[in-house]
mmCIF file of C-alpha atoms in Angstrom:
data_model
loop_
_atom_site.group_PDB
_atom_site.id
_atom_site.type_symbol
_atom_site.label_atom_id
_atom_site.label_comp_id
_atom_site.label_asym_id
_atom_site.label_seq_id
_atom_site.Cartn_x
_atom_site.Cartn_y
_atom_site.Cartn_z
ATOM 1 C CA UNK A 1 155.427 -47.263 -150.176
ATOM 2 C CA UNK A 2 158.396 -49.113 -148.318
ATOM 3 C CA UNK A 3 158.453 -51.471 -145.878
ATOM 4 C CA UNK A 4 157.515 -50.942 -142.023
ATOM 5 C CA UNK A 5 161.020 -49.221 -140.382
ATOM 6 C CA UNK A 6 161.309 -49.151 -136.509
ATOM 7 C CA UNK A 7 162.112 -45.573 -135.211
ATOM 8 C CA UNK A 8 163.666 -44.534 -131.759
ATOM 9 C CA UNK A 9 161.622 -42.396 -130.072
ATOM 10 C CA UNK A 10 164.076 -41.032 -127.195
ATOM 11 C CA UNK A 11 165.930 -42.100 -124.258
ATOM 12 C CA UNK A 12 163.721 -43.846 -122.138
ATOM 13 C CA UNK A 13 161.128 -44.788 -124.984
ATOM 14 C CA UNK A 14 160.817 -47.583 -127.365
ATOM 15 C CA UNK A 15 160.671 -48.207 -130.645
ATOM 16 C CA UNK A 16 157.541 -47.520 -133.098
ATOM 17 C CA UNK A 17 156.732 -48.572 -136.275
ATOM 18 C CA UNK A 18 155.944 -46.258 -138.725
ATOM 19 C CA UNK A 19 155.190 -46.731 -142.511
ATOM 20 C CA UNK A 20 156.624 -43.999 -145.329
ATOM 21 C CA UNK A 21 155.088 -42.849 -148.139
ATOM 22 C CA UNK A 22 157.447 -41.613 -151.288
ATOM 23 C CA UNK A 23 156.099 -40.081 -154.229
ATOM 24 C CA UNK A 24 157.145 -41.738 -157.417
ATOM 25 C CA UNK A 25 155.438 -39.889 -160.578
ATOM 26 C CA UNK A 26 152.108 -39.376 -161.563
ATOM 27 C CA UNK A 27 150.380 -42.523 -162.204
ATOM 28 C CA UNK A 28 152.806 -44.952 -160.980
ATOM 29 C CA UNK A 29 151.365 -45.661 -157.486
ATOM 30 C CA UNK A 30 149.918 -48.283 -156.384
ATOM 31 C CA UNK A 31 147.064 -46.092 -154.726
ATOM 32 C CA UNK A 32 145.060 -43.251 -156.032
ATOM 33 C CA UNK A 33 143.269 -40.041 -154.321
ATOM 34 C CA UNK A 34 139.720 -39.644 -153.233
ATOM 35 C CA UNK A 35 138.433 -36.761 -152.133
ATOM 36 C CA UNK A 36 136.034 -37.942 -148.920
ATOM 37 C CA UNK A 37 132.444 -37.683 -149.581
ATOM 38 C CA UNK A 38 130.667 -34.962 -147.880
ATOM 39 C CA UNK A 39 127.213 -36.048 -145.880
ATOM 40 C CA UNK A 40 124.196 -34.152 -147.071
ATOM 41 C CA UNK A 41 121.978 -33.553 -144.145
ATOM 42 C CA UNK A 42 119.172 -31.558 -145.433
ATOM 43 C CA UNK A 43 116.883 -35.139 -146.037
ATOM 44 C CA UNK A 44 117.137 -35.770 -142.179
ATOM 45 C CA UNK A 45 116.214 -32.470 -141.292
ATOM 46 C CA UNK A 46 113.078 -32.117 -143.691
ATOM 47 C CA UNK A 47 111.718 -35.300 -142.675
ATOM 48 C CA UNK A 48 112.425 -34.703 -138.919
ATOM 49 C CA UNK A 49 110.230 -31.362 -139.223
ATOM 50 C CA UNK A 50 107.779 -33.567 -141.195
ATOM 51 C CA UNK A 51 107.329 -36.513 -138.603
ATOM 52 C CA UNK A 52 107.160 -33.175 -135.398
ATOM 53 C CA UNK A 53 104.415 -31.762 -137.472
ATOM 54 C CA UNK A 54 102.288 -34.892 -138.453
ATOM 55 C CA UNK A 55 102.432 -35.561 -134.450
ATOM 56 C CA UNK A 56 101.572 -32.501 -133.735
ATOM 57 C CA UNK A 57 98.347 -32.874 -135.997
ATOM 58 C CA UNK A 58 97.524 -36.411 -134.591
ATOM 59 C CA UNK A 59 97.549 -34.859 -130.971
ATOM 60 C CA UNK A 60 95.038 -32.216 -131.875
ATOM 61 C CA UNK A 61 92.314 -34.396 -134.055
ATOM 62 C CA UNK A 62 92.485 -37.482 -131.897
ATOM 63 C CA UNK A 63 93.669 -35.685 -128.522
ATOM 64 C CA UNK A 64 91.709 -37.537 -125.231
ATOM 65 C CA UNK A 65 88.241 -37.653 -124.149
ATOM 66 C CA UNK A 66 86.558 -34.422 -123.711
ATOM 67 C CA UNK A 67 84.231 -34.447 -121.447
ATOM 68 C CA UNK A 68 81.256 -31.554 -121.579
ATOM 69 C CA UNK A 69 79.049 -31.088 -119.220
ATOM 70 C CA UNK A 70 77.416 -27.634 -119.504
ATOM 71 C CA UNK A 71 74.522 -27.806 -122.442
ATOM 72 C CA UNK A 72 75.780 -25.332 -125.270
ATOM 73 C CA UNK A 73 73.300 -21.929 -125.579
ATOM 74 C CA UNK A 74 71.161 -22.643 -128.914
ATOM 75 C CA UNK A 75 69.864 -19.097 -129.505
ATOM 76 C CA UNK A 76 70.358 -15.384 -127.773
ATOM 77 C CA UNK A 77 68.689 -15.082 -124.601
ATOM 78 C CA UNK A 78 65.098 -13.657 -124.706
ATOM 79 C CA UNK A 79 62.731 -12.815 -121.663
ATOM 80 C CA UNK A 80 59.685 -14.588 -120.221
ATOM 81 C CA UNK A 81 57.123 -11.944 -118.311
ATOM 82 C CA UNK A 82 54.966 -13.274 -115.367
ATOM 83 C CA UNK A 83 52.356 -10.353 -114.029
ATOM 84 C CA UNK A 84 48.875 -10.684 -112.939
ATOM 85 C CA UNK A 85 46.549 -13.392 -112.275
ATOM 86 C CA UNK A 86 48.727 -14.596 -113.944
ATOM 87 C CA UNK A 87 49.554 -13.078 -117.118
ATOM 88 C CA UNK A 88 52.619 -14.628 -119.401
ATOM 89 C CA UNK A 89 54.320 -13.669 -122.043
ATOM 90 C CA UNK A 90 56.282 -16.455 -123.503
ATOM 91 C CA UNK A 91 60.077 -16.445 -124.751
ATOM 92 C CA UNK A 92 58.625 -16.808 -128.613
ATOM 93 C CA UNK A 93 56.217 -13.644 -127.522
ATOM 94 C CA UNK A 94 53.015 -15.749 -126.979
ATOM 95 C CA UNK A 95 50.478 -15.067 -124.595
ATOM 96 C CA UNK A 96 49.230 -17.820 -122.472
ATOM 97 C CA UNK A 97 46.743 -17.586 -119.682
ATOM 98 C CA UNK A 98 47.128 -19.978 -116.401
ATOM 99 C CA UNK A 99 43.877 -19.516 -113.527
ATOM 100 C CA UNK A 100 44.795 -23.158 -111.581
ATOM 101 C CA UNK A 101 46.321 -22.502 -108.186
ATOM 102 C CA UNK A 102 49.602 -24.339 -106.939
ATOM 103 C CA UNK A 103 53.002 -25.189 -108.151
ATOM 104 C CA UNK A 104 53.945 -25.547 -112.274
ATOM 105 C CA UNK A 105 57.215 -25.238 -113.932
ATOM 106 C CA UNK A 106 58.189 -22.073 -115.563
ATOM 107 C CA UNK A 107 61.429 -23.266 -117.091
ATOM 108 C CA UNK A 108 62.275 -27.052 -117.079
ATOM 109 C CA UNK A 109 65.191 -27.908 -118.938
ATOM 110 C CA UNK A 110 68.297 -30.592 -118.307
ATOM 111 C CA UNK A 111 69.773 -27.776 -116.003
ATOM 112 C CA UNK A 112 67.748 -25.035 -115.204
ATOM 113 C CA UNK A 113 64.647 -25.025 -113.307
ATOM 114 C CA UNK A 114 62.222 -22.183 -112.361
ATOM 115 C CA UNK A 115 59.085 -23.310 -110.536
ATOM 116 C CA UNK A 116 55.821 -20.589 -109.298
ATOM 117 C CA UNK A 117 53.173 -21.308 -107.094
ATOM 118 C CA UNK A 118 50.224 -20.044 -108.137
ATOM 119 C CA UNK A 119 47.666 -18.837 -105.893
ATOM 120 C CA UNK A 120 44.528 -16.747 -105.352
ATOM 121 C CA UNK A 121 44.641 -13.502 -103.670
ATOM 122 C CA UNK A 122 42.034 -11.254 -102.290
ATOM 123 C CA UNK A 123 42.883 -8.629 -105.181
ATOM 124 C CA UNK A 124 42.033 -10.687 -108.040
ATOM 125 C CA UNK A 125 38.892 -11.717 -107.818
ATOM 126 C CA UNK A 126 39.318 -15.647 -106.807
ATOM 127 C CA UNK A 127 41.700 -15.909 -109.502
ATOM 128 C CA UNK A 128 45.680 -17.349 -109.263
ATOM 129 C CA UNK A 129 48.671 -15.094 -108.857
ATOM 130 C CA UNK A 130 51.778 -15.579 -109.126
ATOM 131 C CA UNK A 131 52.548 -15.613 -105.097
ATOM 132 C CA UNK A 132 56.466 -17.529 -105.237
ATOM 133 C CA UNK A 133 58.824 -18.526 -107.071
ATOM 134 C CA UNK A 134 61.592 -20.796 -107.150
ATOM 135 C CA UNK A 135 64.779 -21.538 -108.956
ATOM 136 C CA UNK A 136 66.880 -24.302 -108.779
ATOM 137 C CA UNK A 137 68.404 -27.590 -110.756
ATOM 138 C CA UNK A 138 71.991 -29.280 -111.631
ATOM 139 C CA UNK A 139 72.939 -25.382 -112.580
ATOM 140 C CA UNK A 140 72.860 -24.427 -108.921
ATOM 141 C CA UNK A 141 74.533 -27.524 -107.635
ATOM 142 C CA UNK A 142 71.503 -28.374 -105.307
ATOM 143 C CA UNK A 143 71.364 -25.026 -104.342
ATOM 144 C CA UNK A 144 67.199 -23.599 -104.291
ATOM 145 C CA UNK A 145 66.272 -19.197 -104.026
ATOM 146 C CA UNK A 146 62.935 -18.756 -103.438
ATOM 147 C CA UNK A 147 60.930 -15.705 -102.931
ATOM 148 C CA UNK A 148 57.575 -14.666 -101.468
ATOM 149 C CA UNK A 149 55.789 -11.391 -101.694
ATOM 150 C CA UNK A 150 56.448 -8.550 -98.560
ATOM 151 C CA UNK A 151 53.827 -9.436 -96.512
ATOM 152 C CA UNK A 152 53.380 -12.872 -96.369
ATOM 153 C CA UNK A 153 56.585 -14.222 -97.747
ATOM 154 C CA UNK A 154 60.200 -13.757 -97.887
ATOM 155 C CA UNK A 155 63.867 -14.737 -99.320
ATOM 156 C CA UNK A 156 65.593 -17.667 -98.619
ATOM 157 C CA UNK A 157 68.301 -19.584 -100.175
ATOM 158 C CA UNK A 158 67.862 -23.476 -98.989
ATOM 159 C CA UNK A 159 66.035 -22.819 -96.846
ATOM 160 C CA UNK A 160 67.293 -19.830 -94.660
ATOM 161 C CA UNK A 161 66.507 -15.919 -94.823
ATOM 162 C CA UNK A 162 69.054 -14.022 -97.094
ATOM 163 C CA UNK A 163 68.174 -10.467 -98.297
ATOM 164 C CA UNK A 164 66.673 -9.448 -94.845
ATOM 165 C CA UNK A 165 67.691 -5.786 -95.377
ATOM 166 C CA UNK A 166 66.666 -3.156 -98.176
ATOM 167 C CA UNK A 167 68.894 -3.064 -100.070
ATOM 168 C CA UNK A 168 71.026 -5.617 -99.552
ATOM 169 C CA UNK A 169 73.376 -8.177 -101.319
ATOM 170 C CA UNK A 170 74.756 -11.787 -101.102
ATOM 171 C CA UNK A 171 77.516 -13.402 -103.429
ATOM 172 C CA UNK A 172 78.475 -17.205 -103.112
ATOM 173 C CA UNK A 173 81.323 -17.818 -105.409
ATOM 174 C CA UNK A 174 80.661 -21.343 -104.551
ATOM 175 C CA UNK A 175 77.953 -21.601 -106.553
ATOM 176 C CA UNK A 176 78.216 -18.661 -109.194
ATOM 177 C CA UNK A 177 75.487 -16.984 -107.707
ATOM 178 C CA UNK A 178 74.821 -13.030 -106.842
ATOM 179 C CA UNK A 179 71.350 -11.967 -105.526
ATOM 180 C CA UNK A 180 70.744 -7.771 -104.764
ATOM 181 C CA UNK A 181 67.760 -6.652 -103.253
ATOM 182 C CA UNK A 182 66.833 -3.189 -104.399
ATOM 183 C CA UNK A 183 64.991 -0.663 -106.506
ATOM 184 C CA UNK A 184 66.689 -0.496 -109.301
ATOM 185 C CA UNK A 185 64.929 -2.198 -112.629
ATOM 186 C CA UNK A 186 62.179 -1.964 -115.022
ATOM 187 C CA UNK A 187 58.882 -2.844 -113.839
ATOM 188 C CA UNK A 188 57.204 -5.955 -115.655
ATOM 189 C CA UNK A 189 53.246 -4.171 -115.248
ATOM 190 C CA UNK A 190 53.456 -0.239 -115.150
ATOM 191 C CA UNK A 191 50.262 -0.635 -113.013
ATOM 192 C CA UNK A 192 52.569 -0.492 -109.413
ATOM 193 C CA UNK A 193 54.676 2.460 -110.938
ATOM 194 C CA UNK A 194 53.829 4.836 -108.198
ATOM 195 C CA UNK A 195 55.027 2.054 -105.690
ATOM 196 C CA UNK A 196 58.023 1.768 -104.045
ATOM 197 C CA UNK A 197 59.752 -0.936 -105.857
ATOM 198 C CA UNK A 198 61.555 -3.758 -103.956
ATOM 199 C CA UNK A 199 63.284 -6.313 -106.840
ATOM 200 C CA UNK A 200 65.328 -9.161 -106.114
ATOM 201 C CA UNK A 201 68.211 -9.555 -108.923
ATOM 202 C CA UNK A 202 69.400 -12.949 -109.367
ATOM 203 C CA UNK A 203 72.610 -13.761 -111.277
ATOM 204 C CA UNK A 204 73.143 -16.792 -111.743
ATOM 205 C CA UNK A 205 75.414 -19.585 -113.964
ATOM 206 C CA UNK A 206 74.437 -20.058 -117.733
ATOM 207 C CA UNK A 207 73.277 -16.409 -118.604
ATOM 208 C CA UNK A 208 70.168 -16.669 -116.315
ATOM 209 C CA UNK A 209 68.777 -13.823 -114.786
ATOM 210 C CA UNK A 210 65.495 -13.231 -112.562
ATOM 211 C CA UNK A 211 63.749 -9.661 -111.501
ATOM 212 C CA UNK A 212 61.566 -10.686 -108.899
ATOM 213 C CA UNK A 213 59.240 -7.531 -108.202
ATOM 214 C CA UNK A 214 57.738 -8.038 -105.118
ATOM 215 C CA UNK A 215 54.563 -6.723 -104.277
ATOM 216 C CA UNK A 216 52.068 -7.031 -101.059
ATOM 217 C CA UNK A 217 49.966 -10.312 -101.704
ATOM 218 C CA UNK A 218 51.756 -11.248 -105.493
ATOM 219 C CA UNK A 219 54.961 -11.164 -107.450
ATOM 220 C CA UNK A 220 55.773 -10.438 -111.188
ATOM 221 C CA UNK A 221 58.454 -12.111 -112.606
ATOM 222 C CA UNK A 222 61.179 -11.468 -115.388
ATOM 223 C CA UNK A 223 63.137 -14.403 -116.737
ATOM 224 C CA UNK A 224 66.144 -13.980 -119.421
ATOM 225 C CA UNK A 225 68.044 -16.692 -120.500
ATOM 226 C CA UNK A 226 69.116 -18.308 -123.782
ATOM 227 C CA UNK A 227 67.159 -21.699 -125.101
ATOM 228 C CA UNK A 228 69.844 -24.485 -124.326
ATOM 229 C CA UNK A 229 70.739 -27.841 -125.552
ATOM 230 C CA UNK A 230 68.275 -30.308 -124.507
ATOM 231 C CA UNK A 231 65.153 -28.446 -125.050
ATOM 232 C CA UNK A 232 63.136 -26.695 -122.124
ATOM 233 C CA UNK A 233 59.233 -26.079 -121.665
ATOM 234 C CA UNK A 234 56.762 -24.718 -118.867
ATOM 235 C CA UNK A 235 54.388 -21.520 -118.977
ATOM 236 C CA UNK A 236 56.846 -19.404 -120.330
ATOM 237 C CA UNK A 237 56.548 -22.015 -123.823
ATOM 238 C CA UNK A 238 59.422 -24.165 -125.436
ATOM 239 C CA UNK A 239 61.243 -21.291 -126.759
ATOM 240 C CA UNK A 240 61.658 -22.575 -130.134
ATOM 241 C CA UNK A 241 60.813 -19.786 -131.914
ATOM 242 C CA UNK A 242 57.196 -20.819 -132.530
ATOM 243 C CA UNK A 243 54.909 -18.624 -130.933
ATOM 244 C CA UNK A 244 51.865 -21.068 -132.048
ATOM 245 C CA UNK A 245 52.904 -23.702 -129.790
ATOM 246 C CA UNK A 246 52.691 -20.820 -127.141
ATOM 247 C CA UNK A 247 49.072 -21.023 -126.950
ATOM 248 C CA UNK A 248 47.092 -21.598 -123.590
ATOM 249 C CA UNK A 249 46.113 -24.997 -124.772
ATOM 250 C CA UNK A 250 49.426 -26.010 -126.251
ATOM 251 C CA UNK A 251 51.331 -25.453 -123.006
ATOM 252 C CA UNK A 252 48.506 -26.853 -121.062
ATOM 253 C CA UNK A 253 48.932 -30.193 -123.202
ATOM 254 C CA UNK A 254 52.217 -30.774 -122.358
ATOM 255 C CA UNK A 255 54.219 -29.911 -118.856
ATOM 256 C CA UNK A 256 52.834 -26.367 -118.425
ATOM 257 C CA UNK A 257 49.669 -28.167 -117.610
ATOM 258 C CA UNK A 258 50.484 -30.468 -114.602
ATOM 259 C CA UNK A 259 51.815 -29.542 -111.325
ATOM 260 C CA UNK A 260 55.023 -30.620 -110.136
ATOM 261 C CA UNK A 261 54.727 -33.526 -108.897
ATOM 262 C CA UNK A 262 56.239 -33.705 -104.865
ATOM 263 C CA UNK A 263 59.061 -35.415 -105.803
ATOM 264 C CA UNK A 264 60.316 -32.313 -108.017
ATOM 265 C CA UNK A 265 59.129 -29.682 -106.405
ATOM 266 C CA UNK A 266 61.653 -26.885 -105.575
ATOM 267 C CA UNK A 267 59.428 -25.455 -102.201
ATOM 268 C CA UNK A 268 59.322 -27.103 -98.892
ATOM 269 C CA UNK A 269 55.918 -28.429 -99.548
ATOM 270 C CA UNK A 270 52.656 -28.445 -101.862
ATOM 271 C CA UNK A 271 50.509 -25.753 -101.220
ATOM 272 C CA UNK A 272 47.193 -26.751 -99.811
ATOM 273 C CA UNK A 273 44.808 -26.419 -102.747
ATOM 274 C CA UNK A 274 41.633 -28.071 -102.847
ATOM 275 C CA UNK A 275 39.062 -29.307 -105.649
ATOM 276 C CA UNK A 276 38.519 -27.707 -108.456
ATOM 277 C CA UNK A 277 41.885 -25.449 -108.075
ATOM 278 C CA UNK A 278 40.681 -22.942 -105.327
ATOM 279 C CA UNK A 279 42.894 -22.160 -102.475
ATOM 280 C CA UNK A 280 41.817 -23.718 -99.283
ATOM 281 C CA UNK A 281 42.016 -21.126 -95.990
ATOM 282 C CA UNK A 282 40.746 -21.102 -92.604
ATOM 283 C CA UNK A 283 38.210 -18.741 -93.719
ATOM 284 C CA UNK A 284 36.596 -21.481 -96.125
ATOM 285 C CA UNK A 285 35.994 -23.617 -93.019
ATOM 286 C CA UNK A 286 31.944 -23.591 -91.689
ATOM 287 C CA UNK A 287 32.205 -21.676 -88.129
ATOM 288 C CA UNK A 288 30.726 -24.578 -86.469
ATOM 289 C CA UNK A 289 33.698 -26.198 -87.545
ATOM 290 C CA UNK A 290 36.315 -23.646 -86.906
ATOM 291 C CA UNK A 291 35.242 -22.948 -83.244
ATOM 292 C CA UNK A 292 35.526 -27.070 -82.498
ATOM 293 C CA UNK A 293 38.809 -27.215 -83.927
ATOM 294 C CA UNK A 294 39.903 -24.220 -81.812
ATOM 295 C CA UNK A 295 38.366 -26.254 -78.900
ATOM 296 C CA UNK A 296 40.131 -28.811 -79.270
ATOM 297 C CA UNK A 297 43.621 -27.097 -80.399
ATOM 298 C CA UNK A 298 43.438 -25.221 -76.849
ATOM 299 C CA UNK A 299 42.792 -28.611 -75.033
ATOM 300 C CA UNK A 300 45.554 -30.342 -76.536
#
């Protein structure tokens, strides 16, 4: 190399300072030639991908909170049959007996309940019928169906007539709920098969579904739903599989045994049974007694 020499750059310009370079033999330089190193980018880019994917895996195993609220099914659905005086055949296929009059779960679990009052009608001797039943619990949001036989009941949903026409049919998206009144569906007893058939059809959240057959003075009752998480009980047994805790006295030892207490109970009011479980109507009062209390009704 030489020294610096200063350069005109045109009229007008300056002057610049440039440096030249001669070539004086191989090897007699006083600098050599290196070829620039090239940058290999393929460890960035595999380790990159690495760290997106290890993120990606954190995300999904730790993730947030999850928050469940619906009880998980524990089984397939199976069906609980209510006919008679009332005769049951339990979820696990046992068959239980219940003569008591007034109101005892059917189904209690965390979500769902089913409650029946029980009563005695003039077709069975003194003995209890199924004469209403009710569904309700955190799966309806609040929300209570109950229905009564044709001629001294009917269908209300809290509280007010739905289902006044036959056939007829109410859907409240609200609440996931569909009821039809028709009469379509397979009877429960065969004994009413050369009735006219008038069946309520509840759908409802959580797989349950209820065939209400109603009849004059009773109801029979088909319940299908699957055994949740949390465990359930009531005259239509535990469902867990075991049809020897289905027994009579096994349900009666536990919940299916004790009415719902007022607090729980899914119907405007207890039904007025007295001692010894035998429905209590005006035509169980002495006439001596009757005619006063008319007396004194018509006064007042």
């Amino acid at each position: 190399t030489g020294p610096g020499v200063m350069t005109f750059v045109g009229g007008g310009g300056s002057y610049t300072t440039e440096t030249v370079y001669k070539y004086v033999g191989s090897g007699a330089g006083e600098f050599s030639y290196a070829t620039p190193k090239k940058t290999n980018f393929l460890p960035f880019i595999v380790g990159g991908t690495l760290l997106l994917v290890l993120i990606v895996v954190v995300i999904l195993v730790i993730g947030g909170p999850t928050t469940t609220t619906t009880p998980k099914p524990e089984g397939p659905p199976g069906d609980c049959l209510l006919w008679g005086d009332p005769h049951i055949e339990t979820f696990d296929h046992g068959f239980p007996n219940f003569y008591e009059e007034g109101e005892y779960w059917v189904v209690k679990s965390p979500m769902v309940w089913v409650q029946a009052r029980y009563l005695a009608t003039p077709f069975t001797n003194g003995l209890s019928a199924t004469h209403q039943i009710a569904v309700g619990g955190p799966f309806l949001n609040g929300h209570k169906i109950v229905v009564g036989p044709m001629e001294n009941g009917q269908i209300t949903m809290d509280g007010n007539p739905v289902l006044t026409t036959f056939p007829s049919q109410l859907t409240d998206p609200a609440c996931g709920v569909t009821l039809s009144y028709n009469g379509e569906g397979k009877l429960v007893d065969n004994a009413q098969g050369h009735l006219e058939k008038h069946i309520v059809h509840m759908d409802l959240p959580l797989q349950v579904h209820l065939q209400v057959m109603r009849w004059a003075n009773h109801l029979n009752v088909r319940v299908t739903m699957t055994p949740r998480e949390g465990g359930q009980d009531g005259s239509c047994g535990n469902f867990n599989g075991n049809v020897i805790d289905d027994s009579t006295a096994a349900i009666k030892s536990r919940i299916g045994g004790q009415r719902v207490p007022v607090s729980d109970l899914l119907f405007h009011a207890a039904a007025p049974v007295g001692p010894g479980g035998q429905h209590v109507t005006v035509a169980d009062c002495a006439q001596q007694k009757r005619e006063h209390a008319m007396k004194v009704c018509k006064e007042n």
